[in-house]
């Protein structure tokens, strides 16, 4: 059974940094794409970052581009989200997601990828 377990969330002041980790296990083969989305209670999910492990190709939402970096350590089966220059607007629960089928890897499907972790809270104070 596929499991994604996030860690690394916390509270930080504006301008600070955090690194989120997502440990993946239970795959019969590596996922074709992985990513992160975030959600604030009462608001819709927002896709944040997306990576294709095979090519290393990445994509970011406009709101985090230039500040966040997604990466994957295949040897550790761990996905990361390095978050710099954090802003209060980045406060949300962050979820790690994965898709095993490349045909389901479109950016606009990220928030509905079939495998999802339990989330980790990020709080940025001004």
Coordinates of N, CA, C and O in Angstrom, one line a residue:
X1 N 0.8 -1.2 0.0 CA 0.0 0.0 0.0 C 0.9 1.2 0.0 O 1.8 1.4 0.8
X2 N 0.6 2.2 -0.9 CA 1.4 3.4 -1.0 C 1.1 4.3 0.2 O 0.0 4.5 0.6
X3 N 2.2 4.8 0.8 CA 2.1 5.7 1.9 C 3.0 6.9 1.6 O 4.2 6.8 1.2
X4 N 2.5 8.1 1.9 CA 3.2 9.3 1.8 C 3.2 10.0 3.2 O 2.1 10.2 3.7
X5 N 4.3 10.3 3.8 CA 4.3 10.9 5.1 C 5.1 12.2 5.1 O 6.3 12.1 4.8
X6 N 4.4 13.3 5.3 CA 5.1 14.6 5.3 C 5.7 14.9 6.7 O 5.2 14.5 7.7
X7 N 6.7 15.8 6.6 CA 7.2 16.3 7.9 C 7.9 17.6 7.5 O 8.1 18.0 6.4
X8 N 8.3 18.4 8.6 CA 9.0 19.6 8.4 C 8.2 20.9 8.5 O 8.8 22.0 8.4
X9 N 6.9 20.8 8.7 CA 6.2 22.0 8.8 C 6.5 22.6 10.2 O 7.2 22.1 11.0
X10 N 5.9 23.8 10.3 CA 6.1 24.5 11.6 C 5.8 26.0 11.5 O 5.1 26.4 10.5
X11 N 6.2 26.8 12.4 CA 5.9 28.2 12.5 C 7.2 29.0 12.2 O 8.3 28.6 12.8
X12 N 7.1 30.0 11.4 CA 8.3 30.8 11.0 C 7.8 32.2 10.8 O 6.7 32.5 10.5
X13 N 8.7 33.1 11.0 CA 8.4 34.5 10.7 C 8.6 34.8 9.2 O 9.3 34.1 8.5
X14 N 7.9 35.8 8.7 CA 8.0 36.2 7.3 C 9.4 36.5 6.9 O 10.2 37.0 7.7
X15 N 9.8 35.9 5.7 CA 11.2 36.0 5.3 C 12.0 34.8 5.6 O 13.1 34.6 5.1
X16 N 11.4 34.0 6.5 CA 12.2 32.8 6.9 C 12.0 31.6 5.9 O 11.4 31.8 4.8
X17 N 12.6 30.5 6.3 CA 12.6 29.3 5.4 C 12.2 28.1 6.1 O 12.4 28.0 7.3
X18 N 11.6 27.1 5.4 CA 11.3 25.8 5.9 C 11.6 24.8 4.8 O 11.5 25.1 3.6
X19 N 11.9 23.6 5.1 CA 12.0 22.5 4.2 C 11.0 21.4 4.5 O 11.2 20.8 5.6
X20 N 10.1 21.1 3.7 CA 9.2 20.0 3.9 C 9.7 18.7 3.2 O 10.4 18.8 2.2
X21 N 9.5 17.6 3.9 CA 9.9 16.3 3.4 C 8.7 15.4 3.2 O 7.7 15.6 4.0
X22 N 8.8 14.5 2.3 CA 7.7 13.5 2.1 C 8.3 12.2 1.8 O 8.9 12.0 0.7
X23 N 8.2 11.3 2.8 CA 8.8 10.0 2.6 C 7.7 9.1 2.0 O 6.6 8.9 2.5
X24 N 8.1 8.5 0.9 CA 7.2 7.6 0.1 C 7.6 6.1 0.3 O 8.8 5.8 0.3
X25 N 6.6 5.3 0.4 CA 6.9 3.9 0.5 C 5.7 3.1 -0.1 O 4.6 3.6 -0.3
X26 N 5.9 1.8 -0.3 CA 4.9 0.9 -0.7 C 4.6 0.9 -2.2 O 3.7 0.2 -2.7
X27 N 5.4 1.6 -3.0 CA 5.2 1.6 -4.5 C 5.7 0.3 -5.1 O 6.8 -0.2 -4.7
X28 N 5.0 -0.2 -6.1 CA 5.5 -1.4 -6.8 C 6.5 -0.9 -7.9 O 7.4 -1.6 -8.4
X29 N 6.3 0.4 -8.4 CA 7.2 1.0 -9.2 C 7.2 2.5 -8.9 O 6.2 3.0 -8.4
X30 N 8.2 3.2 -9.3 CA 8.3 4.6 -8.9 C 7.1 5.4 -9.6 O 6.7 5.1 -10.7
X31 N 6.6 6.4 -8.9 CA 5.5 7.2 -9.4 C 6.0 8.0 -10.6 O 7.2 8.4 -10.7
X32 N 5.1 8.3 -11.6 CA 5.5 9.0 -12.8 C 5.6 10.5 -12.5 O 6.3 11.2 -13.2
X33 N 4.9 11.0 -11.5 CA 5.0 12.4 -11.1 C 4.6 12.6 -9.6 O 3.9 11.7 -9.1
X34 N 5.1 13.6 -9.0 CA 4.8 13.9 -7.6 C 4.7 15.4 -7.5 O 5.1 16.2 -8.4
X35 N 4.1 15.8 -6.4 CA 4.0 17.2 -6.2 C 3.5 17.6 -4.8 O 3.4 16.8 -3.9
X36 N 3.2 18.9 -4.7 CA 2.7 19.5 -3.4 C 1.5 20.4 -3.8 O 1.6 21.1 -4.8
X37 N 0.5 20.3 -2.9 CA -0.5 21.3 -3.0 C -0.7 21.8 -1.5 O -0.3 21.2 -0.6
X38 N -1.4 22.9 -1.4 CA -1.7 23.5 -0.1 C -3.2 23.9 0.0 O -3.8 24.1 -1.0
X39 N -3.6 23.9 1.2 CA -5.0 24.3 1.4 C -5.2 25.0 2.7 O -4.6 24.6 3.8
X40 N -6.0 26.1 2.6 CA -6.4 26.8 3.8 C -7.8 26.5 4.1 O -8.6 26.4 3.1
X41 N -8.2 26.3 5.3 CA -9.6 26.0 5.6 C -10.6 26.9 5.0 O -10.4 28.2 5.1
X42 N -11.6 26.4 4.3 CA -12.6 27.3 3.7 C -12.2 27.7 2.3 O -13.0 28.4 1.6
X43 N -11.0 27.4 1.8 CA -10.6 27.7 0.5 C -10.2 26.5 -0.3 O -10.0 25.4 0.2
X44 N -10.2 26.7 -1.6 CA -9.8 25.6 -2.5 C -8.4 25.2 -2.4 O -7.5 26.0 -2.1
X45 N -8.1 24.0 -2.8 CA -6.7 23.5 -2.9 C -6.0 24.3 -3.9 O -6.5 24.6 -5.0
X46 N -4.7 24.5 -3.7 CA -3.9 25.2 -4.6 C -2.6 24.4 -5.0 O -1.8 24.0 -4.1
X47 N -2.5 24.1 -6.2 CA -1.3 23.3 -6.7 C -0.1 24.3 -6.5 O -0.1 25.4 -6.8
X48 N 1.0 23.7 -5.9 CA 2.2 24.5 -5.6 C 3.4 24.2 -6.5 O 4.0 25.0 -7.0
X49 N 3.7 22.9 -6.5 CA 4.9 22.4 -7.3 C 4.7 21.0 -7.8 O 4.0 20.2 -7.1
X50 N 5.4 20.7 -8.8 CA 5.2 19.4 -9.5 C 6.5 19.0 -10.1 O 7.3 19.8 -10.6
X51 N 6.8 17.7 -10.1 CA 8.0 17.2 -10.6 C 7.8 15.8 -11.3 O 7.0 15.0 -10.8
X52 N 8.5 15.6 -12.4 CA 8.5 14.4 -13.1 C 9.9 13.7 -12.8 O 10.9 14.2 -13.2
X53 N 9.9 12.7 -11.9 CA 11.2 12.1 -11.5 C 12.1 11.7 -12.6 O 13.3 11.8 -12.5
X54 N 11.5 11.1 -13.7 CA 12.3 10.6 -14.7 C 13.2 11.6 -15.5 O 14.3 11.4 -15.8
X55 N 12.6 12.8 -15.7 CA 13.2 13.9 -16.4 C 13.8 15.0 -15.5 O 14.6 15.8 -15.9
X56 N 13.2 15.1 -14.3 CA 13.6 16.2 -13.4 C 12.8 17.5 -13.7 O 13.0 18.5 -13.1
X57 N 11.9 17.4 -14.7 CA 11.2 18.6 -15.1 C 10.3 19.0 -13.9 O 9.6 18.2 -13.3
X58 N 10.2 20.3 -13.7 CA 9.4 20.9 -12.6 C 8.5 22.0 -13.1 O 8.7 22.6 -14.2
X59 N 7.5 22.3 -12.3 CA 6.6 23.4 -12.6 C 6.2 24.0 -11.2 O 6.0 23.2 -10.3
X60 N 5.9 25.3 -11.2 CA 5.5 25.9 -10.0 C 4.4 26.9 -10.2 O 4.2 27.4 -11.4
X61 N 3.6 27.1 -9.2 CA 2.5 28.1 -9.3 C 3.2 29.5 -9.3 O 4.3 29.6 -8.8
X62 N 2.5 30.4 -9.9 CA 3.1 31.8 -10.0 C 3.3 32.4 -8.6 O 4.2 33.1 -8.4
X63 N 2.5 31.9 -7.6 CA 2.6 32.5 -6.3 C 3.9 32.1 -5.6 O 4.3 32.7 -4.6
X64 N 4.5 31.0 -6.0 CA 5.7 30.5 -5.3 C 6.9 30.5 -6.1 O 8.0 30.2 -5.6
X65 N 6.8 30.7 -7.4 CA 7.9 30.6 -8.3 C 9.0 31.6 -7.9 O 8.8 32.7 -7.6
X66 N 10.2 31.0 -7.9 CA 11.4 31.8 -7.5 C 11.7 31.7 -6.0 O 12.7 32.1 -5.5
X67 N 10.7 31.2 -5.2 CA 10.9 31.1 -3.8 C 10.9 29.7 -3.3 O 11.6 29.4 -2.3
X68 N 10.2 28.8 -4.0 CA 10.1 27.4 -3.6 C 10.8 26.5 -4.6 O 10.9 26.9 -5.8
X69 N 11.4 25.4 -4.1 CA 12.0 24.5 -5.0 C 11.6 23.1 -4.6 O 11.7 22.7 -3.5
X70 N 11.2 22.3 -5.6 CA 10.8 20.9 -5.4 C 11.9 20.1 -5.9 O 12.6 20.4 -6.9
X71 N 12.2 19.0 -5.1 CA 13.3 18.1 -5.5 C 12.9 16.7 -5.0 O 12.1 16.5 -4.1
X72 N 13.6 15.7 -5.6 CA 13.4 14.3 -5.2 C 14.7 13.6 -5.0 O 15.6 13.7 -5.9
X73 N 14.9 13.0 -3.9 CA 16.0 12.1 -3.7 C 15.5 10.7 -3.9 O 14.9 10.1 -3.0
X74 N 15.8 10.1 -5.1 CA 15.3 8.8 -5.4 C 15.9 7.7 -4.5 O 15.2 6.7 -4.2
X75 N 17.1 7.9 -4.1 CA 17.7 6.9 -3.3 C 17.0 6.8 -1.9 O 17.0 5.7 -1.3
X76 N 16.5 7.9 -1.5 CA 15.8 7.8 -0.2 C 14.2 7.8 -0.3 O 13.5 7.8 0.6
X77 N 13.8 7.8 -1.6 CA 12.4 7.9 -1.9 C 11.7 9.0 -1.1 O 10.6 8.8 -0.5
X78 N 12.3 10.1 -1.2 CA 11.9 11.3 -0.4 C 11.7 12.5 -1.3 O 12.7 12.8 -2.1
X79 N 10.6 13.1 -1.2 CA 10.3 14.4 -2.0 C 10.5 15.5 -1.0 O 10.1 15.4 0.1
X80 N 11.0 16.6 -1.5 CA 11.2 17.8 -0.7 C 10.6 19.0 -1.3 O 10.4 19.1 -2.5
X81 N 10.3 20.0 -0.5 CA 9.9 21.3 -0.9 C 10.6 22.3 0.0 O 10.3 22.5 1.1
X82 N 11.6 22.9 -0.7 CA 12.4 24.0 0.0 C 11.6 25.3 -0.2 O 11.3 25.7 -1.3
X83 N 11.3 25.9 0.9 CA 10.5 27.2 0.9 C 11.3 28.3 1.5 O 11.6 28.3 2.7
X84 N 11.6 29.3 0.7 CA 12.3 30.5 1.1 C 11.5 31.7 1.0 O 10.5 31.7 0.3
X85 N 11.9 32.8 1.7 CA 11.2 34.1 1.6 C 9.7 33.9 1.9 O 8.9 34.4 1.1
X86 N 9.5 33.1 2.9 CA 8.1 32.8 3.2 C 7.3 34.1 3.6 O 7.8 35.0 4.2
X87 N 6.0 34.1 3.2 CA 5.1 35.2 3.4 C 3.9 34.7 4.2 O 3.6 33.5 4.1
X88 N 3.2 35.5 4.9 CA 2.0 35.1 5.6 C 1.0 34.4 4.7 O 0.3 33.5 5.2
X89 N 1.0 34.8 3.4 CA 0.0 34.2 2.5 C 0.4 32.7 2.2 O -0.4 32.0 1.6
X90 N 1.6 32.3 2.6 CA 1.9 30.9 2.4 C 1.4 30.0 3.5 O 1.6 28.8 3.5
X91 N 0.8 30.6 4.6 CA 0.3 29.8 5.7 C -0.8 28.9 5.1 O -1.8 29.3 4.5
X92 N -0.7 27.6 5.4 CA -1.6 26.6 4.9 C -1.1 25.2 5.4 O 0.0 25.0 5.9
X93 N -2.0 24.2 5.1 CA -1.6 22.8 5.3 C -1.0 22.4 3.9 O -1.7 22.6 2.9
X94 N 0.1 21.8 3.9 CA 0.8 21.3 2.7 C 0.7 19.8 2.6 O 1.0 19.1 3.6
X95 N 0.4 19.4 1.4 CA 0.2 17.9 1.2 C 1.1 17.5 0.0 O 1.2 18.1 -1.0
X96 N 1.7 16.3 0.3 CA 2.5 15.6 -0.7 C 1.5 14.7 -1.5 O 0.7 14.0 -0.9
X97 N 1.7 14.7 -2.8 CA 0.8 13.8 -3.7 C 1.7 13.1 -4.7 O 2.8 13.6 -5.1
X98 N 1.1 12.0 -5.3 CA 1.8 11.3 -6.3 C 0.8 10.6 -7.2 O -0.3 10.4 -6.9
X99 N 1.3 10.4 -8.4 CA 0.5 9.8 -9.5 C 1.3 8.7 -10.1 O 2.5 9.0 -10.6
X100 N 0.8 7.5 -10.2 CA 1.6 6.4 -10.8 C 1.4 6.3 -12.3 O 2.2 5.6 -13.0
X101 N 0.5 7.0 -12.9 CA 0.2 6.9 -14.3 C 0.5 8.2 -15.0 O -0.1 9.2 -14.7
X102 N 1.5 8.2 -15.9 CA 1.9 9.4 -16.5 C 0.8 10.2 -17.2 O 0.8 11.4 -17.3
X103 N -0.3 9.5 -17.6 CA -1.4 10.1 -18.3 C -2.2 10.9 -17.3 O -3.1 11.7 -17.8
X104 N -2.0 10.7 -16.1 CA -2.7 11.5 -15.1 C -1.9 12.6 -14.5 O -2.3 13.2 -13.4
X105 N -0.8 12.9 -15.1 CA 0.2 13.8 -14.4 C 0.0 15.3 -14.8 O 0.9 16.1 -14.5
X106 N -1.0 15.7 -15.4 CA -1.2 17.1 -15.8 C -1.2 18.0 -14.6 O -1.7 17.6 -13.5
X107 N -0.7 19.2 -14.7 CA -0.7 20.2 -13.6 C -2.1 20.4 -13.0 O -2.2 20.4 -11.8
X108 N -3.1 20.5 -13.9 CA -4.4 20.8 -13.4 C -5.1 19.6 -12.7 O -6.2 19.7 -12.2
X109 N -4.4 18.5 -12.7 CA -4.9 17.3 -12.0 C -4.1 17.1 -10.6 O -4.5 16.2 -9.9
X110 N -3.1 17.9 -10.4 CA -2.3 17.7 -9.2 C -3.1 17.6 -7.9 O -2.8 16.7 -7.1
X111 N -4.0 18.5 -7.7 CA -4.7 18.5 -6.5 C -5.6 17.3 -6.3 O -6.2 17.0 -5.2
X112 N -5.7 16.5 -7.3 CA -6.5 15.2 -7.3 C -5.7 14.0 -7.5 O -6.3 12.9 -7.7
X113 N -4.4 14.1 -7.4 CA -3.6 12.9 -7.6 C -4.1 11.8 -6.6 O -4.4 12.2 -5.4
X114 N -4.0 10.6 -7.0 CA -4.6 9.5 -6.1 C -3.9 9.2 -4.8 O -4.6 8.7 -3.9
X115 N -2.7 9.5 -4.7 CA -1.9 9.2 -3.5 C -1.6 10.6 -2.8 O -1.1 11.5 -3.4
X116 N -1.9 10.6 -1.5 CA -1.8 11.9 -0.8 C -1.4 11.6 0.7 O -1.9 10.6 1.3
X117 N -0.5 12.4 1.2 CA -0.1 12.3 2.6 C -1.1 13.0 3.5 O -2.2 13.5 3.1
X118 N -0.8 13.0 4.8 CA -1.8 13.5 5.8 C -1.6 15.0 5.9 O -2.5 15.6 6.6
X119 N -0.6 15.6 5.4 CA -0.4 17.0 5.4 C 0.4 17.5 6.6 O 0.5 16.8 7.6
X120 N 1.0 18.6 6.4 CA 1.8 19.3 7.5 C 1.6 20.8 7.4 O 1.5 21.4 6.4
X121 N 1.4 21.3 8.6 CA 1.0 22.7 8.7 C 2.2 23.6 8.7 O 3.2 23.4 9.3
X122 N 2.0 24.7 7.9 CA 3.0 25.8 7.8 C 2.3 27.1 8.2 O 1.3 27.4 7.6
X123 N 2.9 27.7 9.2 CA 2.4 29.0 9.6 C 3.4 30.1 9.5 O 4.5 29.9 10.1
X124 N 3.1 31.1 8.8 CA 4.1 32.2 8.6 C 3.5 33.5 9.3 O 2.4 33.9 8.9
X125 N 4.2 34.0 10.2 CA 3.7 35.2 10.9 C 4.4 36.5 10.4 O 5.6 36.4 10.0
X126 N 3.7 37.6 10.4 CA 4.2 38.8 9.9 C 5.0 39.6 10.9 O 5.0 39.2 12.1

